Coordinates of C-alpha atoms and ligand atoms in Angstrom, one line a residue:
X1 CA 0.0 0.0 0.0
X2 CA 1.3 3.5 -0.9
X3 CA 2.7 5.2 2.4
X4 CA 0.9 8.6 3.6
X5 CA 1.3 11.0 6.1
X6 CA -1.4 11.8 8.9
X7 CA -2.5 15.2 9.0
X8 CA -5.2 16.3 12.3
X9 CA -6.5 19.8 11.8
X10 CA -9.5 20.5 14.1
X11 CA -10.2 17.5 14.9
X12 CA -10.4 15.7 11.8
X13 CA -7.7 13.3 10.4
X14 CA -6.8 14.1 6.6
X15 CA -4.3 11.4 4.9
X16 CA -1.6 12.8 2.8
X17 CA 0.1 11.4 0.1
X18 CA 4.3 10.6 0.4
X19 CA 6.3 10.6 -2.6
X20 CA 9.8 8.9 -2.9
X21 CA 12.6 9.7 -5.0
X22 CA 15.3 7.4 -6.3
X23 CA 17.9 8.1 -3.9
X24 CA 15.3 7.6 -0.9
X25 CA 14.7 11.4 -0.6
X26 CA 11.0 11.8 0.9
X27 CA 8.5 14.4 0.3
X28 CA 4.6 14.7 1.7
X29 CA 2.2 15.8 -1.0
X30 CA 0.2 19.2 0.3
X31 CA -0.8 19.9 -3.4
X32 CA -4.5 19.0 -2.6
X33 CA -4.5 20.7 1.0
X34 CA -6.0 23.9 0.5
X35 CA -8.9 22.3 -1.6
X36 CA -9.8 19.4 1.4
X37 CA -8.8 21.3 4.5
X38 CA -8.5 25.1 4.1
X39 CA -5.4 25.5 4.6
X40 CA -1.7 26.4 3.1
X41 CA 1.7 25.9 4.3
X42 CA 4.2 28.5 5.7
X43 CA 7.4 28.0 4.2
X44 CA 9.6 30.8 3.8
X45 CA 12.7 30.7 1.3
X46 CA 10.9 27.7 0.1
X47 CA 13.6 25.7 2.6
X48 CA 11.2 22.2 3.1
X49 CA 9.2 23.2 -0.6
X50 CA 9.7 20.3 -3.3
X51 CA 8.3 22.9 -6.3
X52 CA 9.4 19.7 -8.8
X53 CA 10.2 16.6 -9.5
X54 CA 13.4 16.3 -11.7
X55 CA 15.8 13.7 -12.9
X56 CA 18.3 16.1 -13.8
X57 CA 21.0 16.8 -10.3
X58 CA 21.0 15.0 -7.6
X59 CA 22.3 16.9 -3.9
X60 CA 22.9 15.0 -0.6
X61 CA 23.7 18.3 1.2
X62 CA 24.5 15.9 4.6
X63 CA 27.3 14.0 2.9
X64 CA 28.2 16.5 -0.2
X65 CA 27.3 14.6 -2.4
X66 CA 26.7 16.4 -6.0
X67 CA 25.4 14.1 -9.1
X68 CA 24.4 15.2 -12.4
X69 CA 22.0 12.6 -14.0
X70 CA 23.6 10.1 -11.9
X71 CA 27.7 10.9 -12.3
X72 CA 29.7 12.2 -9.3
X73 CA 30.6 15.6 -10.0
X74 CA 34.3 14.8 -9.4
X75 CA 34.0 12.0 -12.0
X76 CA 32.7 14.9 -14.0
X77 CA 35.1 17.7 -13.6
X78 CA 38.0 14.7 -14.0
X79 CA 37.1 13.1 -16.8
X80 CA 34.4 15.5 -18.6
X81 CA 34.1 18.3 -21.1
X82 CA 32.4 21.4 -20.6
X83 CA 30.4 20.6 -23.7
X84 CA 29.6 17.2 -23.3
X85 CA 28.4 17.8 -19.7
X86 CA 25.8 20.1 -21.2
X87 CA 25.0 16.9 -23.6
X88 CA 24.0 15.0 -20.2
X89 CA 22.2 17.8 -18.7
X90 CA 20.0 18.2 -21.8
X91 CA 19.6 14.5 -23.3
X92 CA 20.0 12.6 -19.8
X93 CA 22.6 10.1 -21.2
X94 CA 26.3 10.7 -21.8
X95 CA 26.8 11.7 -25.8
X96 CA 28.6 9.0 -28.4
X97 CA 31.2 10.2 -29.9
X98 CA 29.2 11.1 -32.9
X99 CA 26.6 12.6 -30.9
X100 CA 29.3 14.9 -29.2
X101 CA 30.4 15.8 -32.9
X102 CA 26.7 17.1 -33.6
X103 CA 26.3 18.8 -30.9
X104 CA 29.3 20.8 -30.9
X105 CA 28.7 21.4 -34.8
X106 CA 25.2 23.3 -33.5
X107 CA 27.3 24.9 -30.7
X108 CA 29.5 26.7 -33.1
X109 CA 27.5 26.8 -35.6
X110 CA 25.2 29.8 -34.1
X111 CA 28.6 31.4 -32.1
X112 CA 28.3 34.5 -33.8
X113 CA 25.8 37.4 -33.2
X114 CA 24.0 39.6 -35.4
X115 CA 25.7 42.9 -36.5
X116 CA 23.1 45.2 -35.0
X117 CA 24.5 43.9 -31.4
X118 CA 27.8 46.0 -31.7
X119 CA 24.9 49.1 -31.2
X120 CA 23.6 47.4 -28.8
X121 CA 26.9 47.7 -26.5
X122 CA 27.1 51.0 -27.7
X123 CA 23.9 52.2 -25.6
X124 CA 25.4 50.9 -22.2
X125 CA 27.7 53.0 -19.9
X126 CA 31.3 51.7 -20.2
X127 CA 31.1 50.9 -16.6
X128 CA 28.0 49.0 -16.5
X129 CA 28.3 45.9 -14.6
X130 CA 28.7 43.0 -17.3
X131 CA 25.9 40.6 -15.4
X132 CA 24.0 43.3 -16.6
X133 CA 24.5 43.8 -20.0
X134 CA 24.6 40.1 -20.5
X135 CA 21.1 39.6 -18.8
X136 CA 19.8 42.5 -21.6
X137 CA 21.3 41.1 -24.2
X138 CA 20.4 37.7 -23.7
X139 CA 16.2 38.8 -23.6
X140 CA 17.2 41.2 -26.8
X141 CA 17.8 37.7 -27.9
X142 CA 14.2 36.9 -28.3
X143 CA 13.5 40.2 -30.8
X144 CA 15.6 38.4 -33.5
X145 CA 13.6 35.0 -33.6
X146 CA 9.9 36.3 -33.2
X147 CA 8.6 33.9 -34.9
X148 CA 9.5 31.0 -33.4
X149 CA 9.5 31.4 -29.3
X150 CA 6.7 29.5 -28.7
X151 CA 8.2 27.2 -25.7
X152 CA 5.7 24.3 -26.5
X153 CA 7.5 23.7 -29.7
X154 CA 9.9 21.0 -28.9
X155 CA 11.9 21.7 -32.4
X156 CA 11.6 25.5 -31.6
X157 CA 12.7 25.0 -27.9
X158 CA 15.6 22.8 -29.4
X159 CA 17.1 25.4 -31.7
X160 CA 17.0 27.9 -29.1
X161 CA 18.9 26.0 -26.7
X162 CA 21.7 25.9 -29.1
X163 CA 21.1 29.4 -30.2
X164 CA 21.8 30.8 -26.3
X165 CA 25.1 28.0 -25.6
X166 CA 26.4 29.1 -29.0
X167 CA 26.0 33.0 -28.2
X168 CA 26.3 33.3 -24.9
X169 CA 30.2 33.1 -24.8
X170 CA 30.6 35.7 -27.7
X171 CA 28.3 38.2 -25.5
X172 CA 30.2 37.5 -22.3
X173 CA 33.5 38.2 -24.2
X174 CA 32.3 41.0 -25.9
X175 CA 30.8 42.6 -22.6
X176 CA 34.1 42.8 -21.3
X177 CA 36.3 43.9 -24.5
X178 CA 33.5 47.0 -24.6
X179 CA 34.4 47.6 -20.9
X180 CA 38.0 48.1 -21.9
X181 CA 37.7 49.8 -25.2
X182 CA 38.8 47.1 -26.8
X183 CA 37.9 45.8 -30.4
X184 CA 35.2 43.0 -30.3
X185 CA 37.1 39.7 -31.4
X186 CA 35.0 36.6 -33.5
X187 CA 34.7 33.3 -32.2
X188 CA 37.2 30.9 -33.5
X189 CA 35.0 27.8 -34.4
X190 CA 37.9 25.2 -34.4
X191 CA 38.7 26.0 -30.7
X192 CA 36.7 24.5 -27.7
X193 CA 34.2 26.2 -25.9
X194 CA 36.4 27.4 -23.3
X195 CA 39.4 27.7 -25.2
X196 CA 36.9 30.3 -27.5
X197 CA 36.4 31.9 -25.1
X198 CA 39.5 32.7 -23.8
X199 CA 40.5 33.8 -27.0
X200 CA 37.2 36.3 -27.1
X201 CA 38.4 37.7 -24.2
X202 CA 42.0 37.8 -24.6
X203 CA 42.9 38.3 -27.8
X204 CA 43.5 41.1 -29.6
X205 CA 43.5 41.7 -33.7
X206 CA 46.5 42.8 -33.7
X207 CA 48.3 39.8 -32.4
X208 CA 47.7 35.8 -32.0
X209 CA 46.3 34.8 -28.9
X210 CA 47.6 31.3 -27.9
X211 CA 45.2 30.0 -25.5
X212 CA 47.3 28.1 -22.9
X213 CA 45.8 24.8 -22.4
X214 CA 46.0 24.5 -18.9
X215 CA 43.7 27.2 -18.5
X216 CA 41.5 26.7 -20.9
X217 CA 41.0 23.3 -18.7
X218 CA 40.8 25.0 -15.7
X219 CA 37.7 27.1 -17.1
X220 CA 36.5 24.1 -19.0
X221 CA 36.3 22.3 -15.4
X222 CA 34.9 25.4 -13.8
X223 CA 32.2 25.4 -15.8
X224 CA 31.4 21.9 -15.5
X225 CA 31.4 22.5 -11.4
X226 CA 28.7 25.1 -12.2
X227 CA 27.0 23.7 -14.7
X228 CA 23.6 22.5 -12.7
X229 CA 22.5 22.2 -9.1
X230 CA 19.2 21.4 -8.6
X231 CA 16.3 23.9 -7.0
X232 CA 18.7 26.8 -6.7
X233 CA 17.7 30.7 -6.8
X234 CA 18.1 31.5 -10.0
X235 CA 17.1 27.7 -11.6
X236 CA 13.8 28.4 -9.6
X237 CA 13.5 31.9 -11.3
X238 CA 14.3 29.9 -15.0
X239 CA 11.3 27.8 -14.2
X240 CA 8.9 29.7 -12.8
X241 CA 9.5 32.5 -15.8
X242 CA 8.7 29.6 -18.1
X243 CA 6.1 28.0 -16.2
X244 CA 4.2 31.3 -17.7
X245 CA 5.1 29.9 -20.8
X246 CA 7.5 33.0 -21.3
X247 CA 10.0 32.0 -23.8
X248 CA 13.3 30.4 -23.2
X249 CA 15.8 33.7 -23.9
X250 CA 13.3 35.4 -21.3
X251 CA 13.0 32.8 -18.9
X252 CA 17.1 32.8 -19.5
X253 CA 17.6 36.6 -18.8
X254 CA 15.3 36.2 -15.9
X255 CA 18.0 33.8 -14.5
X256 CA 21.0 35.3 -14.9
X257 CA 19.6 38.4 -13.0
X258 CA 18.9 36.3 -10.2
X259 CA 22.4 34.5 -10.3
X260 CA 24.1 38.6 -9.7
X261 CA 23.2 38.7 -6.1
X262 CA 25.5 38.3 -3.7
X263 CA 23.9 35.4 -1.6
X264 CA 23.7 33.4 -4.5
X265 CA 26.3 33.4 -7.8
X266 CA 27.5 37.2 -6.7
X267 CA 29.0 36.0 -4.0
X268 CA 32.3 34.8 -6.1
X269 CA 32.6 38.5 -6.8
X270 CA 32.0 39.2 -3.0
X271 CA 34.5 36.7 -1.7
X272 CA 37.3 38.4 -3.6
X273 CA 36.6 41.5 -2.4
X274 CA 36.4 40.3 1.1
X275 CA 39.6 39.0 0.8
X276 CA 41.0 42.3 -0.6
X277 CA 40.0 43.9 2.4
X278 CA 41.3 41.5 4.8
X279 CA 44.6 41.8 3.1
X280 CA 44.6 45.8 2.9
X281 CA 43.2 46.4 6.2
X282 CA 43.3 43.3 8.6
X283 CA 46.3 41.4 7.4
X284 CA 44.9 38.3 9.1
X285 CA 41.8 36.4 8.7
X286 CA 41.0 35.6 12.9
X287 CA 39.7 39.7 13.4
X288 CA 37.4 39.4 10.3
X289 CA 36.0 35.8 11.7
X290 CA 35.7 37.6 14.8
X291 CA 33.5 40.6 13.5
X292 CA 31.7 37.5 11.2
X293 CA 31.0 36.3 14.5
X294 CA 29.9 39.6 16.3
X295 CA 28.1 41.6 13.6
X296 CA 25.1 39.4 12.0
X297 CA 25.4 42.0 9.1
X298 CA 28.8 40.9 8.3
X299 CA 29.3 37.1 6.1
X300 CA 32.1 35.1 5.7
X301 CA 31.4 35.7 1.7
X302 CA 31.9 31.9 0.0
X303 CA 31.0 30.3 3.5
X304 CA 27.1 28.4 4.1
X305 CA 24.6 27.2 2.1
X306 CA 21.5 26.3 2.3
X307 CA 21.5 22.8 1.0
X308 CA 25.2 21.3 2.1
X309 CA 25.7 20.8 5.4
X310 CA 29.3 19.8 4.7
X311 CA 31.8 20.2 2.6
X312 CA 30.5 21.7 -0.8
X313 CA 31.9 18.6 -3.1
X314 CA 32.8 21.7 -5.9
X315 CA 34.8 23.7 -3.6
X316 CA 37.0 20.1 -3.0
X317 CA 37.6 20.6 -6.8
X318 CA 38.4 24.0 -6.7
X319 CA 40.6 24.5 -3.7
X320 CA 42.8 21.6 -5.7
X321 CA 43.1 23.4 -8.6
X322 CA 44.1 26.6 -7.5
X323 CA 47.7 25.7 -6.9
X324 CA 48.0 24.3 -10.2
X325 CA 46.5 27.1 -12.0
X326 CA 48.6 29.6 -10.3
X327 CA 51.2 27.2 -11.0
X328 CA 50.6 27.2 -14.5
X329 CA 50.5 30.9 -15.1
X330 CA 53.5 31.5 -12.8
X331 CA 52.4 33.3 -9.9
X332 CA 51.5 33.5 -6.3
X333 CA 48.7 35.2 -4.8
X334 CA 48.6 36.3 -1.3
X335 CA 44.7 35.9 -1.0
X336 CA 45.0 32.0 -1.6
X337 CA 46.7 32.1 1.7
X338 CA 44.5 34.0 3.2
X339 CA 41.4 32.0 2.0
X340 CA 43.6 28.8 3.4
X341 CA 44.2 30.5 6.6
X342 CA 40.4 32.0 7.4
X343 CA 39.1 28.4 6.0
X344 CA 41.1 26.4 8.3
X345 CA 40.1 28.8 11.5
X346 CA 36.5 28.5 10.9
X347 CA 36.6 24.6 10.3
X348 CA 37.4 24.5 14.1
X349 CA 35.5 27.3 15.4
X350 CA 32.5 26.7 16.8
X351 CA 30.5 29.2 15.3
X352 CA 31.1 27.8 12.1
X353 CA 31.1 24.4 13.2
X354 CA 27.5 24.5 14.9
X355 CA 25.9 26.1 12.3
X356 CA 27.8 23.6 9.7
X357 CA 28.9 26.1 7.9
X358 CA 31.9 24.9 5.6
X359 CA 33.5 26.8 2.3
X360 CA 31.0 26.8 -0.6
X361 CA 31.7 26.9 -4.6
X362 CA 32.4 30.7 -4.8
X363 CA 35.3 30.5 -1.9
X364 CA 37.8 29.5 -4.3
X365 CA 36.7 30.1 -7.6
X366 CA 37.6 34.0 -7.9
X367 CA 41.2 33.7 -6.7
X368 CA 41.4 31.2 -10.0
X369 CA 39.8 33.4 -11.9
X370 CA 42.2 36.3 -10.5
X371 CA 44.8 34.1 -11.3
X372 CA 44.0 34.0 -15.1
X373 CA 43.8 37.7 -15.6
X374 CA 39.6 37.9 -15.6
X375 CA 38.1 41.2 -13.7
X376 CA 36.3 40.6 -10.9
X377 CA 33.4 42.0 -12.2
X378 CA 33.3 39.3 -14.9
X379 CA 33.3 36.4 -12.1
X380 CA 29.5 36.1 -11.9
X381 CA 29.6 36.2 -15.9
X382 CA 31.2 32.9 -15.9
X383 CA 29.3 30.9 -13.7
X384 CA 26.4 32.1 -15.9
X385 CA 28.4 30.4 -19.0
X386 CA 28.1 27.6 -17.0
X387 CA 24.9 27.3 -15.3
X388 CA 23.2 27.9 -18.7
X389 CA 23.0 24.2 -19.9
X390 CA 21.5 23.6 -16.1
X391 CA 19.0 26.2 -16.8
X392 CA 18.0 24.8 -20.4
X393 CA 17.9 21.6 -19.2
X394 CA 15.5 22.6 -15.9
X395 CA 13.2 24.4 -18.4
X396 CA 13.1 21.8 -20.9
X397 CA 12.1 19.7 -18.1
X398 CA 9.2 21.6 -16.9
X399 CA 8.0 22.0 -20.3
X400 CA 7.8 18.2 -20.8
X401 CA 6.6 17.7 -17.7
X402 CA 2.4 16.7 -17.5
X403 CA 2.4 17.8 -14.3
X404 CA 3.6 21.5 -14.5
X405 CA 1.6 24.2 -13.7
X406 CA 2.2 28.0 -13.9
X407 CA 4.1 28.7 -10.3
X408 CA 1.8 30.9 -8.2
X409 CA 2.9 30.8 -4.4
X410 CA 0.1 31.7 -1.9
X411 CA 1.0 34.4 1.2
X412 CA -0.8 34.9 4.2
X413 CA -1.9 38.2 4.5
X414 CA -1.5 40.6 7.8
X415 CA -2.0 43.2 6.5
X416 CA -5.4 46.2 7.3
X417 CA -8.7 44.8 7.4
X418 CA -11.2 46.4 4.7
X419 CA -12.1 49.8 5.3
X420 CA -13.7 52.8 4.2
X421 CA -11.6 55.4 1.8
X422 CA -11.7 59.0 3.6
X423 CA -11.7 61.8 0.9
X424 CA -8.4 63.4 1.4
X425 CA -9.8 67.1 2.6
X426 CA -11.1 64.7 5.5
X427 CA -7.6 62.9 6.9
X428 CA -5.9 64.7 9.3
Ligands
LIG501 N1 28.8 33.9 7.5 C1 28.4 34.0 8.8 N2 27.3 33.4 9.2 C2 26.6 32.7 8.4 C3 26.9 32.6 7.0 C4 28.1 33.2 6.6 N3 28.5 33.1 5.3 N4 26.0 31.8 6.4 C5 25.1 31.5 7.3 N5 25.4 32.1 8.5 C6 24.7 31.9 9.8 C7 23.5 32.8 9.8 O1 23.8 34.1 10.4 C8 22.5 32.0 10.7 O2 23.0 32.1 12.0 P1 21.9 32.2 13.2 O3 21.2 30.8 13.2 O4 22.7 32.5 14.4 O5 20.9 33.3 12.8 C9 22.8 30.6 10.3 O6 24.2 30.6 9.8 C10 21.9 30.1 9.1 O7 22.0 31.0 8.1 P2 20.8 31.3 7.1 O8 21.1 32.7 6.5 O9 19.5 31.1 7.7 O10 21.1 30.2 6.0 P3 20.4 30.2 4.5 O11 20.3 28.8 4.2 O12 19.2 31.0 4.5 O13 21.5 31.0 3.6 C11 23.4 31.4 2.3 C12 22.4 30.3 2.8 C13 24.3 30.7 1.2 C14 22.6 32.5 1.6 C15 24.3 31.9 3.5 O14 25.0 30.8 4.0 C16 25.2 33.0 3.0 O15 24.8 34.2 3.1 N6 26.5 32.7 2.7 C17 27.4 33.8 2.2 C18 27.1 34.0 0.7 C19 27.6 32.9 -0.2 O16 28.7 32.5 -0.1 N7 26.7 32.6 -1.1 C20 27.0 31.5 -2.1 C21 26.2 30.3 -1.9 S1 26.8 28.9 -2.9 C22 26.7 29.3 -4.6 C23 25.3 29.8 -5.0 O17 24.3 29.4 -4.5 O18 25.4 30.6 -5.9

């Protein structure tokens, strides 16, 4: 017999239904409650709210565990390309070999962008934050393929998927080389995905780029680490744009906007800039833990989340690759001992420890990023690049999905009873 939960609300007993996932994760079904009993749950930050059921990324926050459609994450970021990790995000299965050739024909296939986007640059301030111009660009998407958004169209929603991986890295790359004055450089189609992309950013006209290929590994393996994960902020913001059956360059846009906070993918921006300060005004990491510690409006940036309570498996990855990557471009950076040092305090401080609060994927990501010669402000840009095959895949998912419905929360409301409007000559 199907197992159910036991609900007693004034007396009477209502029987809920339970729903199990394949790794034994347990959820009680409350979607009929309101209709049978009256009421609605209280749940804010949607902390104990299943909105989904997905067989994309799997998250064992307890033990940090991370799987995409079944693969350990370290198996991933060992073995994997960027571009074939997107392949198992979208199709579910790991790509042939001919399969991989396809799809990264489509990829580069749609790489470049339509002139009118150089105006489109043009119109922002040179100092506009890149997340920004990115998330703009990506919905001006939409205005070049009218004809063919609607989201219900599996073919349609297929193109478009390619459309936004192909593009996304040119408008990243170009975001920046407007920032600097630079002249916009084209993709080079017989590079990979991150190596391109290096070269967009990097390169100049006026001499050859050679893209060094530890580092376009080292992005090719960050992106991988970002490339899905679950219910998050901004993958809930993908979905519950599309759920309105907004279309995917919308739904897309909507996303990245939410990534640029700083509790969420902003914070790899944040944790830099932390560590700046630390090392300009503090020297050490202990009096910053302690003003963590004291002042509840101060964060250990890169430190928390709300799933893992343990070691984030991607910040394992990470804080292992730093040392080569700085390795590999010839440098030391005093923040990486910083980051060590204020990592290996809070580990045994119990603050940190009672509230299992262990490094997260943004703690280490920036100083490699540093390390490769990318601004700051472009941090948040890149784990963008890579959460975009997550997002595609999410909102592919909901739209195949019987069960979806448009996402409509309820509220309880506290605020004034009804009362009567007072002409204004009358308040006093
Ligand atoms: N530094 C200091 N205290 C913290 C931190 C932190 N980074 N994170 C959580 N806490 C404390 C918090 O003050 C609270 O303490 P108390 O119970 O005494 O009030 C307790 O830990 C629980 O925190 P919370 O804010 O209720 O936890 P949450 O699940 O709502 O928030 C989080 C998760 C990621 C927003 C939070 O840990 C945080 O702000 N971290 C810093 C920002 C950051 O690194 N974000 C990146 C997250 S991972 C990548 C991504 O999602 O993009």
């Amino acid at each position: 017999m199907a197992k159910t939960a036991q609900l007693i609300l004034d007396g009477k007993t209502y029987e809920l239904p339970v729903v199990e996932g394949s790794e034994g994760e347990r959820a009680i079904d409350i979607s009929k409650l309101r209709a049978t009993t009256g009421y609605i749950t209280m749940d804010p930050g949607y902390a104990n709210t299943g909105s989904c059921s997905s067989a994309i990324t799997y998250i064992d926050g307890e033990e940090g565990i991370l799987q995409y459609r079944g693969y350990p994450i370290e198996t991933l970021a060992k073995n994997s390309t960027f571009l074939e990790t997107a392949y198992l995000l979208l199709h579910g299965e790991l790509p042939t070999g001919d399969e991989l050739s396809k799809f990264t024909e489509h990829i580069t296939y749609h790489s470049l962008l339509h002139e009118d986007f150089r105006h489109m640059y043009r119109a922002f301030p040179l100092r506009a934050h890149p997340m920004a111009v990115v998330s703009s660009l990506v919905g001006t998407l939409s205005t070049f393929y009218q004809d063919s958004l609607d989201p219900l169209d599996e073919q349609a929603r297929q193109e478009h998927a390619y459309r936004i991986m192909a593009k996304l890295p040119t408008m990243c790359a170009w975001a920046y080389k407007y920032s600097v004055g630079h002249p916009f450089m084209f993709p080079k189609n017989r590079l990979s995905y991150s190596a391109n992309l290096l070269h967009m950013m990097f390169g100049t006209p006026a001499e050859d780029y050679e893209v060094h290929p530890a580092l376009s590994k080292a992005i090719d393996t960050l992106l991988i680490l970002h490339a899905d994960h679950e219910q998050n902020c901004s993958t809930s913001t993908m979905r519950i744009v599309g759920s309105s059956h907004a279309n995917l360059y919308a739904s897309a846009s909507s996303a990245i906007n939410a990534l640029w906070g700083p509790l969420h993918g902003g914070a790899n921006q944040a944790v830099i800039e932390m560590l700046q300060y630390i090392n300009a005004n503090e020297k050490s990491g202990r009096a910053f833990l302690e003003r963590v510690k004291k002042d509840p409006d101060v964060r250990l940036m890169g430190f928390g989340h709300r799933v893992y309570k343990n070691y984030d498996p991607r910040a394992k990855v990470l804080k292992e690759m730093t040392r080569d990557v700085l390795e590999a471009v010839g440098t030391s950076n005093p923040l990486l001992d910083i980051a060590i040092e204020i990592e290996e305090m809070a580990l045994s401080d119990d603050y940190f420890v009672q509230r299992k609060l262990y490094p997260n994927v943004d703690f280490y990501s920036g100083i490699i990023y540093q390390a490769m010669g990318i601004p700051v402000n472009m941090f948040t840009v890149f784990f963008a690049l890579g959460r975009m095959p997550g997002w595609i895949s999410q909102w592919m998912e909901l739209h195949q999905d019987p069960a979806s419905r448009i996402g409509r929360p309820r509220q309880i409301y506290v605020g004034e009873n009804k009362r009567e409007y007072v002409p204004i000559e009358k308040r006093g």
